[in-house]
């Protein structure tokens, strides 16, 4: 009996505590915590915005989200991004949900998405978001996406962005189960009509950035920098997406190695190692720190990171401090070089903001349509925060000469189509021809990349 | 302790020295308090005190990080009970937790620390996954087969720990811990090896099972359905009565109290220990089945959801009583699920829920120890105290957990 009493008491206490708190508390107390993280990210996004284009508008837009001046600043950005905006009446309030696979401050994939959510909040008056980070079975055992969806829905959220390939199956299941909610799976393809995995759901969308181009830039930077001719690629898990990104990096490296450095293509070594997941999970994945160290020990002097987090660059930074001439390229996050600037050749990063903004704005206006978007760079300025879906941050360790080659030859070449690395012949790792000479790969061929390419070493987990 | 004390009475002369108890309080303590006339109120104070203290400490922690505690508790409450779908999430977490706890109660009763329960849940899930992937049967035939597979997998893995213990003299804590790692290793191997998705090498999980292998859920977007709830409730009831009203249960308690005495009065201790392991493994295996076909619909590396370890806390907090398992597991499930709402609303880390759970369990156990000490001191001249302080027996560690106050 004692124990039963104990439990009863416990439940009563819990209930009492809950009952004691009246409804009015939410608004005032909720505000400071939600805006607090904002303050830390605002400075990181604002300077880049200021640096590239809107030196005068960036500070004002940051300061006036709640003020009456908002329409004017919104108008300037809206002009460049979305045609459907109606700045003066865009005060309809909307709260969207964002689910992140890693920590919101991982300096990688998840942080890039978190920044984009904040970008929407700044640019779209009346918009706000709630988010849950670290949704993976290791950080939150027992928490399913389904639970997060019901939790978010209970707060009135109607639009939920799930920002990992790892959420694709559960997002699609959730979309089938909750027809009243709209889902976007970032990086997925279940909403791609011409794709292999189209599900035909009215409340499911996808988008992704054409990171392939920026991975080519990363590969180019690596090939121009390496002294040993050996480049390591620190891969996450193996799937269509990661294969095509690793392949892109290799294509960029091989092009710059042969074209600009004028070296023998067979002298370029490009080794891929996969850790098994998007980031380190002790006991489950390989430790990316160890893998990165292994790369450098094996004579690779540049490592290109393909995972969500910054281990490769951190290791390169440590080794530089010991006097080694080794470098790394980070991934995903615009400020990804900050972990070890002196060892950083650059970061191919996602700029999710514009697509997030368009999606949320359309959804709020009731004009959102299910679809799949694969957004490319703004070739006029790949680092334009309001127009370019992918970009490249040049690292401090990239030499001026190499930077000039990339900036003045390689990128303009890709922009005008004179450099098209998906033009055949493209040969797969097993020796079979994937893209015949003379033809160019289709979106499907690039998206569903079946193998690594000839010239690369590492596991392909081939689809065919 | 109530059920245990009452039922062991017939053999108490030989099996245990502790006299008859009432209302879940060990006889010495009870008599002492009765004599002082404090009775029920003191019991109540000892029960609620640690929980209050736990809440106060958690509240202080919240204040220290600048959060509003009332709001935090409200958010947790709403996260667990805000609407039907959220409540169904709590129940979907309660089911595997209750199954793990009920299994653990059996091994705890036999004086065993079955840390290997995590591995047993995993193995249950692996066997379930194999069946789900192999047989293209309709749901009516497949779902019973899936549960049976889980039972076999969990029981077999537990028996391994049992054999290591009874024949190999490997303490079940070490054997179990080792087997947990092996089970995780097997899962990983299957996920990135033989059961990997076509063209993908990822530790994130296997392909979804086909729909016939999914546990049906209540309509309206609920996370849980009737089958797994029935399985958990029936399991709780069976174990409650088996431990309370059968000779087997009695013998198991005798072993748990003092394995040597139990042996000398003619109980086949080895067989009973192995049986306890196997039964616990069977329930754990079903928890794995529910995780695989009710929650994740595939095999993932962390398929156990940590419910095995959490189940140990549930059993500790329920005072090793079958009747306490369901509500305590429910409280834990509610805190776990409710705490996910914390980051959504307050930017607070949801590990706060774990902190609350941990602190309460710690304080309840601590309070039991303190209480025993206080009362022992109060009645030091009495024979009771001698009984209370009497040595526990050769299998000290596990048996201590089973004895109520002198931890």
PDB file of N, CA, C and O in Angstrom, chain B residues 232-259:
ATOM      1  N   UNK B 232       0.739  -5.980 -22.742  1.00  0.00           N
ATOM      2  CA  UNK B 232       1.372  -5.440 -21.541  1.00  0.00           C
ATOM      3  C   UNK B 232       0.499  -5.680 -20.317  1.00  0.00           C
ATOM      4  O   UNK B 232       0.995  -6.109 -19.261  1.00  0.00           O
ATOM      5  N   UNK B 233      -0.794  -5.431 -20.441  1.00  0.00           N
ATOM      6  CA  UNK B 233      -1.683  -5.587 -19.281  1.00  0.00           C
ATOM      7  C   UNK B 233      -1.726  -7.045 -18.841  1.00  0.00           C
ATOM      8  O   UNK B 233      -1.583  -7.356 -17.651  1.00  0.00           O
ATOM      9  N   UNK B 234      -1.882  -7.948 -19.816  1.00  0.00           N
ATOM     10  CA  UNK B 234      -1.926  -9.368 -19.474  1.00  0.00           C
ATOM     11  C   UNK B 234      -0.614  -9.796 -18.819  1.00  0.00           C
ATOM     12  O   UNK B 234      -0.610 -10.532 -17.829  1.00  0.00           O
ATOM     13  N   UNK B 235       0.497  -9.316 -19.333  1.00  0.00           N
ATOM     14  CA  UNK B 235       1.790  -9.670 -18.749  1.00  0.00           C
ATOM     15  C   UNK B 235       1.869  -9.213 -17.298  1.00  0.00           C
ATOM     16  O   UNK B 235       2.325  -9.954 -16.416  1.00  0.00           O
ATOM     17  N   UNK B 236       1.431  -7.987 -17.049  1.00  0.00           N
ATOM     18  CA  UNK B 236       1.467  -7.462 -15.682  1.00  0.00           C
ATOM     19  C   UNK B 236       0.608  -8.313 -14.753  1.00  0.00           C
ATOM     20  O   UNK B 236       1.035  -8.675 -13.650  1.00  0.00           O
ATOM     21  N   UNK B 237      -0.572  -8.663 -15.222  1.00  0.00           N
ATOM     22  CA  UNK B 237      -1.492  -9.435 -14.378  1.00  0.00           C
ATOM     23  C   UNK B 237      -0.908 -10.825 -14.107  1.00  0.00           C
ATOM     24  O   UNK B 237      -0.881 -11.285 -12.959  1.00  0.00           O
ATOM     25  N   UNK B 238      -0.410 -11.462 -15.154  1.00  0.00           N
ATOM     26  CA  UNK B 238       0.144 -12.814 -14.981  1.00  0.00           C
ATOM     27  C   UNK B 238       1.281 -12.805 -13.967  1.00  0.00           C
ATOM     28  O   UNK B 238       1.315 -13.602 -13.030  1.00  0.00           O
ATOM     29  N   UNK B 239       2.191 -11.873 -14.131  1.00  0.00           N
ATOM     30  CA  UNK B 239       3.352 -11.870 -13.238  1.00  0.00           C
ATOM     31  C   UNK B 239       2.925 -11.502 -11.816  1.00  0.00           C
ATOM     32  O   UNK B 239       3.442 -12.045 -10.836  1.00  0.00           O
ATOM     33  N   UNK B 240       1.969 -10.585 -11.719  1.00  0.00           N
ATOM     34  CA  UNK B 240       1.474 -10.218 -10.392  1.00  0.00           C
ATOM     35  C   UNK B 240       0.994 -11.453  -9.651  1.00  0.00           C
ATOM     36  O   UNK B 240       1.387 -11.704  -8.511  1.00  0.00           O
ATOM     37  N   UNK B 241       0.167 -12.263 -10.320  1.00  0.00           N
ATOM     38  CA  UNK B 241      -0.380 -13.433  -9.637  1.00  0.00           C
ATOM     39  C   UNK B 241       0.643 -14.558  -9.522  1.00  0.00           C
ATOM     40  O   UNK B 241       0.648 -15.287  -8.538  1.00  0.00           O
ATOM     41  N   UNK B 242       1.511 -14.673 -10.509  1.00  0.00           N
ATOM     42  CA  UNK B 242       2.495 -15.761 -10.454  1.00  0.00           C
ATOM     43  C   UNK B 242       3.446 -15.562  -9.283  1.00  0.00           C
ATOM     44  O   UNK B 242       3.798 -16.503  -8.582  1.00  0.00           O
ATOM     45  N   UNK B 243       3.840 -14.337  -9.035  1.00  0.00           N
ATOM     46  CA  UNK B 243       4.767 -14.084  -7.940  1.00  0.00           C
ATOM     47  C   UNK B 243       4.046 -14.118  -6.599  1.00  0.00           C
ATOM     48  O   UNK B 243       4.614 -14.425  -5.562  1.00  0.00           O
ATOM     49  N   UNK B 244       2.775 -13.818  -6.634  1.00  0.00           N
ATOM     50  CA  UNK B 244       2.015 -13.660  -5.412  1.00  0.00           C
ATOM     51  C   UNK B 244       1.417 -14.987  -4.951  1.00  0.00           C
ATOM     52  O   UNK B 244       1.456 -15.293  -3.767  1.00  0.00           O
ATOM     53  N   UNK B 245       0.908 -15.743  -5.905  1.00  0.00           N
ATOM     54  CA  UNK B 245       0.079 -16.869  -5.489  1.00  0.00           C
ATOM     55  C   UNK B 245       0.504 -18.230  -5.982  1.00  0.00           C
ATOM     56  O   UNK B 245      -0.298 -19.159  -5.976  1.00  0.00           O
ATOM     57  N   UNK B 246       1.738 -18.410  -6.419  1.00  0.00           N
ATOM     58  CA  UNK B 246       2.127 -19.749  -6.863  1.00  0.00           C
ATOM     59  C   UNK B 246       3.344 -20.234  -6.089  1.00  0.00           C
ATOM     60  O   UNK B 246       4.113 -19.441  -5.549  1.00  0.00           O
ATOM     61  N   UNK B 247       3.487 -21.522  -6.088  1.00  0.00           N
ATOM     62  CA  UNK B 247       4.642 -22.128  -5.413  1.00  0.00           C
ATOM     63  C   UNK B 247       5.924 -21.667  -6.094  1.00  0.00           C
ATOM     64  O   UNK B 247       6.936 -21.402  -5.456  1.00  0.00           O
ATOM     65  N   UNK B 248       5.820 -21.560  -7.407  1.00  0.00           N
ATOM     66  CA  UNK B 248       6.990 -21.116  -8.174  1.00  0.00           C
ATOM     67  C   UNK B 248       7.444 -19.727  -7.699  1.00  0.00           C
ATOM     68  O   UNK B 248       8.626 -19.489  -7.465  1.00  0.00           O
ATOM     69  N   UNK B 249       6.452 -18.844  -7.550  1.00  0.00           N
ATOM     70  CA  UNK B 249       6.768 -17.499  -7.092  1.00  0.00           C
ATOM     71  C   UNK B 249       7.401 -17.524  -5.720  1.00  0.00           C
ATOM     72  O   UNK B 249       8.369 -16.808  -5.429  1.00  0.00           O
ATOM     73  N   UNK B 250       6.878 -18.371  -4.902  1.00  0.00           N
ATOM     74  CA  UNK B 250       7.393 -18.484  -3.538  1.00  0.00           C
ATOM     75  C   UNK B 250       8.840 -18.962  -3.542  1.00  0.00           C
ATOM     76  O   UNK B 250       9.708 -18.415  -2.860  1.00  0.00           O
ATOM     77  N   UNK B 251       9.079 -19.981  -4.363  1.00  0.00           N
ATOM     78  CA  UNK B 251      10.444 -20.523  -4.431  1.00  0.00           C
ATOM     79  C   UNK B 251      11.410 -19.454  -4.954  1.00  0.00           C
ATOM     80  O   UNK B 251      12.546 -19.322  -4.477  1.00  0.00           O
ATOM     81  N   UNK B 252      10.928 -18.694  -5.927  1.00  0.00           N
ATOM     82  CA  UNK B 252      11.778 -17.660  -6.514  1.00  0.00           C
ATOM     83  C   UNK B 252      12.159 -16.634  -5.452  1.00  0.00           C
ATOM     84  O   UNK B 252      13.305 -16.188  -5.356  1.00  0.00           O
ATOM     85  N   UNK B 253      11.184 -16.278  -4.626  1.00  0.00           N
ATOM     86  CA  UNK B 253      11.461 -15.320  -3.548  1.00  0.00           C
ATOM     87  C   UNK B 253      12.444 -15.911  -2.556  1.00  0.00           C
ATOM     88  O   UNK B 253      13.336 -15.227  -2.058  1.00  0.00           O
ATOM     89  N   UNK B 254      12.261 -17.190  -2.288  1.00  0.00           N
ATOM     90  CA  UNK B 254      13.169 -17.844  -1.350  1.00  0.00           C
ATOM     91  C   UNK B 254      14.599 -17.750  -1.867  1.00  0.00           C
ATOM     92  O   UNK B 254      15.532 -17.417  -1.132  1.00  0.00           O
ATOM     93  N   UNK B 255      14.753 -17.987  -3.154  1.00  0.00           N
ATOM     94  CA  UNK B 255      16.089 -17.900  -3.762  1.00  0.00           C
ATOM     95  C   UNK B 255      16.611 -16.482  -3.664  1.00  0.00           C
ATOM     96  O   UNK B 255      17.778 -16.246  -3.340  1.00  0.00           O
ATOM     97  N   UNK B 256      15.710 -15.548  -3.927  1.00  0.00           N
ATOM     98  CA  UNK B 256      16.121 -14.145  -3.886  1.00  0.00           C
ATOM     99  C   UNK B 256      16.545 -13.708  -2.495  1.00  0.00           C
ATOM    100  O   UNK B 256      17.460 -12.909  -2.335  1.00  0.00           O
ATOM    101  N   UNK B 257      15.863 -14.228  -1.498  1.00  0.00           N
ATOM    102  CA  UNK B 257      16.196 -13.832  -0.122  1.00  0.00           C
ATOM    103  C   UNK B 257      17.530 -14.429   0.303  1.00  0.00           C
ATOM    104  O   UNK B 257      18.363 -13.775   0.897  1.00  0.00           O
ATOM    105  N   UNK B 258      17.669 -15.691   0.028  1.00  0.00           N
ATOM    106  CA  UNK B 258      18.899 -16.354   0.452  1.00  0.00           C
ATOM    107  C   UNK B 258      19.074 -17.626  -0.357  1.00  0.00           C
ATOM    108  O   UNK B 258      18.454 -18.650  -0.083  1.00  0.00           O
ATOM    109  N   UNK B 259      19.913 -17.538  -1.336  1.00  0.00           N
ATOM    110  CA  UNK B 259      20.014 -18.646  -2.279  1.00  0.00           C
ATOM    111  C   UNK B 259      20.524 -19.920  -1.606  1.00  0.00           C
ATOM    112  O   UNK B 259      20.098 -21.028  -1.925  1.00  0.00           O
TER     113      UNK B 259
END
